PDB file of C-alpha atoms in Angstrom:
ATOM      1  CA  MET A   1     -53.989 -27.739 -49.836  1.00  0.00           C
ATOM      2  CA  THR A   2     -52.711 -29.751 -46.946  1.00  0.00           C
ATOM      3  CA  LEU A   3     -50.880 -33.072 -46.578  1.00  0.00           C
ATOM      4  CA  ASP A   4     -51.491 -34.704 -43.211  1.00  0.00           C
ATOM      5  CA  GLY A   5     -52.553 -31.262 -41.879  1.00  0.00           C
ATOM      6  CA  GLU A   6     -49.423 -29.456 -43.064  1.00  0.00           C
ATOM      7  CA  PRO A   7     -49.561 -26.865 -45.888  1.00  0.00           C
ATOM      8  CA  LEU A   8     -48.527 -28.059 -49.315  1.00  0.00           C
ATOM      9  CA  THR A   9     -48.273 -25.931 -52.438  1.00  0.00           C
ATOM     10  CA  ALA A  10     -48.458 -27.140 -56.061  1.00  0.00           C
ATOM     11  CA  ARG A  11     -48.615 -25.581 -59.552  1.00  0.00           C
ATOM     12  CA  PRO A  12     -51.892 -25.473 -61.485  1.00  0.00           C
ATOM     13  CA  GLY A  13     -52.203 -28.524 -63.669  1.00  0.00           C
ATOM     14  CA  ASP A  14     -50.048 -30.764 -61.405  1.00  0.00           C
ATOM     15  CA  THR A  15     -51.388 -34.058 -60.302  1.00  0.00           C
ATOM     16  CA  VAL A  16     -51.391 -34.946 -56.607  1.00  0.00           C
ATOM     17  CA  ALA A  17     -48.540 -37.480 -57.116  1.00  0.00           C
ATOM     18  CA  ALA A  18     -46.435 -34.878 -59.023  1.00  0.00           C
ATOM     19  CA  ALA A  19     -47.000 -32.280 -56.198  1.00  0.00           C
ATOM     20  CA  LEU A  20     -45.936 -34.785 -53.568  1.00  0.00           C
ATOM     21  CA  LEU A  21     -42.845 -35.803 -55.525  1.00  0.00           C
ATOM     22  CA  ALA A  22     -41.911 -32.151 -56.110  1.00  0.00           C
ATOM     23  CA  HIS A  23     -42.509 -31.289 -52.432  1.00  0.00           C
ATOM     24  CA  SER A  24     -40.415 -33.954 -50.756  1.00  0.00           C
ATOM     25  CA  GLY A  25     -40.500 -37.162 -52.707  1.00  0.00           C
ATOM     26  CA  ALA A  26     -41.935 -38.848 -49.583  1.00  0.00           C
ATOM     27  CA  ALA A  27     -44.232 -41.818 -49.762  1.00  0.00           C
ATOM     28  CA  SER A  28     -47.919 -41.348 -50.330  1.00  0.00           C
ATOM     29  CA  ARG A  29     -48.855 -44.459 -48.442  1.00  0.00           C
ATOM     30  CA  GLN A  30     -47.552 -47.479 -46.451  1.00  0.00           C
ATOM     31  CA  SER A  31     -48.415 -51.033 -47.410  1.00  0.00           C
ATOM     32  CA  VAL A  32     -49.910 -53.399 -44.883  1.00  0.00           C
ATOM     33  CA  ASN A  33     -46.371 -54.584 -43.919  1.00  0.00           C
ATOM     34  CA  GLY A  34     -45.185 -50.986 -43.525  1.00  0.00           C
ATOM     35  CA  SER A  35     -43.269 -50.648 -46.723  1.00  0.00           C
ATOM     36  CA  SER A  36     -43.264 -47.107 -48.138  1.00  0.00           C
ATOM     37  CA  ARG A  37     -44.934 -46.557 -51.563  1.00  0.00           C
ATOM     38  CA  THR A  38     -45.032 -43.608 -53.821  1.00  0.00           C
ATOM     39  CA  ALA A  39     -45.786 -42.886 -57.498  1.00  0.00           C
ATOM     40  CA  PHE A  40     -43.981 -45.130 -59.912  1.00  0.00           C
ATOM     41  CA  CYS A  41     -45.620 -45.321 -63.264  1.00  0.00           C
ATOM     42  CA  MET A  42     -47.439 -41.903 -63.227  1.00  0.00           C
ATOM     43  CA  MET A  43     -50.057 -43.147 -65.649  1.00  0.00           C
ATOM     44  CA  GLY A  44     -52.550 -45.064 -63.522  1.00  0.00           C
ATOM     45  CA  VAL A  45     -51.317 -48.619 -63.859  1.00  0.00           C
ATOM     46  CA  CYS A  46     -49.345 -49.504 -60.705  1.00  0.00           C
ATOM     47  CA  PHE A  47     -51.558 -48.039 -57.898  1.00  0.00           C
ATOM     48  CA  ASP A  48     -48.467 -47.283 -55.770  1.00  0.00           C
ATOM     49  CA  CYS A  49     -49.593 -43.583 -55.482  1.00  0.00           C
ATOM     50  CA  LEU A  50     -52.836 -44.287 -53.653  1.00  0.00           C
ATOM     51  CA  ILE A  51     -53.666 -41.498 -51.176  1.00  0.00           C
ATOM     52  CA  GLU A  52     -56.681 -40.213 -49.311  1.00  0.00           C
ATOM     53  CA  VAL A  53     -58.136 -37.147 -50.895  1.00  0.00           C
ATOM     54  CA  ASP A  54     -60.823 -35.107 -49.028  1.00  0.00           C
ATOM     55  CA  GLY A  55     -61.734 -38.236 -47.016  1.00  0.00           C
ATOM     56  CA  GLN A  56     -61.911 -40.574 -49.932  1.00  0.00           C
ATOM     57  CA  PRO A  57     -59.316 -43.374 -49.643  1.00  0.00           C
ATOM     58  CA  ASN A  58     -57.661 -45.270 -52.427  1.00  0.00           C
ATOM     59  CA  THR A  59     -57.462 -42.323 -54.844  1.00  0.00           C
ATOM     60  CA  GLN A  60     -54.831 -42.572 -57.514  1.00  0.00           C
ATOM     61  CA  GLY A  61     -52.681 -39.525 -57.003  1.00  0.00           C
ATOM     62  CA  CYS A  62     -51.235 -39.682 -60.486  1.00  0.00           C
ATOM     63  CA  MET A  63     -54.677 -39.387 -62.035  1.00  0.00           C
ATOM     64  CA  THR A  64     -55.998 -36.608 -59.722  1.00  0.00           C
ATOM     65  CA  LEU A  65     -55.366 -32.964 -60.436  1.00  0.00           C
ATOM     66  CA  VAL A  66     -54.609 -30.691 -57.554  1.00  0.00           C
ATOM     67  CA  ARG A  67     -57.037 -27.960 -56.555  1.00  0.00           C
ATOM     68  CA  ASP A  68     -57.178 -25.276 -53.830  1.00  0.00           C
ATOM     69  CA  GLY A  69     -58.328 -26.554 -50.466  1.00  0.00           C
ATOM     70  CA  MET A  70     -57.648 -30.240 -50.969  1.00  0.00           C
ATOM     71  CA  ALA A  71     -57.020 -32.270 -47.834  1.00  0.00           C
ATOM     72  CA  LEU A  72     -54.585 -35.070 -48.462  1.00  0.00           C
ATOM     73  CA  ARG A  73     -53.641 -37.856 -46.026  1.00  0.00           C
ATOM     74  CA  ARG A  74     -51.161 -40.595 -46.447  1.00  0.00           C
ATOM     75  CA  GLN A  75     -52.738 -44.051 -46.241  1.00  0.00           C
ATOM     76  CA  ARG A  76     -51.409 -46.590 -43.781  1.00  0.00           C
ATOM     77  CA  GLY A  77     -52.080 -50.308 -44.197  1.00  0.00           C
ATOM     78  CA  LEU A  78     -55.313 -51.751 -45.485  1.00  0.00           C
ATOM     79  CA  ARG A  79     -58.464 -49.713 -46.036  1.00  0.00           C
ATOM     80  CA  ASP A  80     -61.975 -50.756 -45.436  1.00  0.00           C
ATOM     81  CA  ILE A  81     -64.165 -51.330 -48.502  1.00  0.00           C
ATOM     82  CA  ALA A  82     -67.449 -49.358 -48.357  1.00  0.00           C
ATOM     83  CA  ARG A  83     -70.450 -51.724 -48.175  1.00  0.00           C
ATOM     84  CA  SER A  84     -74.005 -50.847 -49.242  1.00  0.00           C
ATOM     85  CA  ASP A  85     -77.027 -51.947 -47.314  1.00  0.00           C
ATOM     86  CA  ALA A  86     -77.629 -54.589 -49.977  1.00  0.00           C
ATOM     87  CA  ASP A  87     -74.297 -56.242 -49.043  1.00  0.00           C
ATOM     88  CA  ALA A  88     -75.227 -56.667 -45.411  1.00  0.00           C
TER      89      ALA A  88
END
C-alpha cells in the first residue's frame, strides 16, 4: 500500500492506524487550524485517526483493516460533504 504516494508496509490484521503508528508515528491528518492529529483511542470513538482511503475521505483508520494495494492520503483541513441530487 502507499501513504501519500510512498510505499508503506504493514502486517496482515493491522488496522490502518496501527500501520501508520508502527511506520513513523506521524499524523494521519491536519485539523482546519493546522494541528496534527493521529490515532488516540484506537477504538473508533475520538475520530482523530481520520484518513483518506482509496479516495474515500473521513475513514476511521483505527477501524479499517489494511489490505494490499490500498492508497492512503493524509487529510488536510476540512473535507467536503458529498451531496446527492436531492440535496440541491
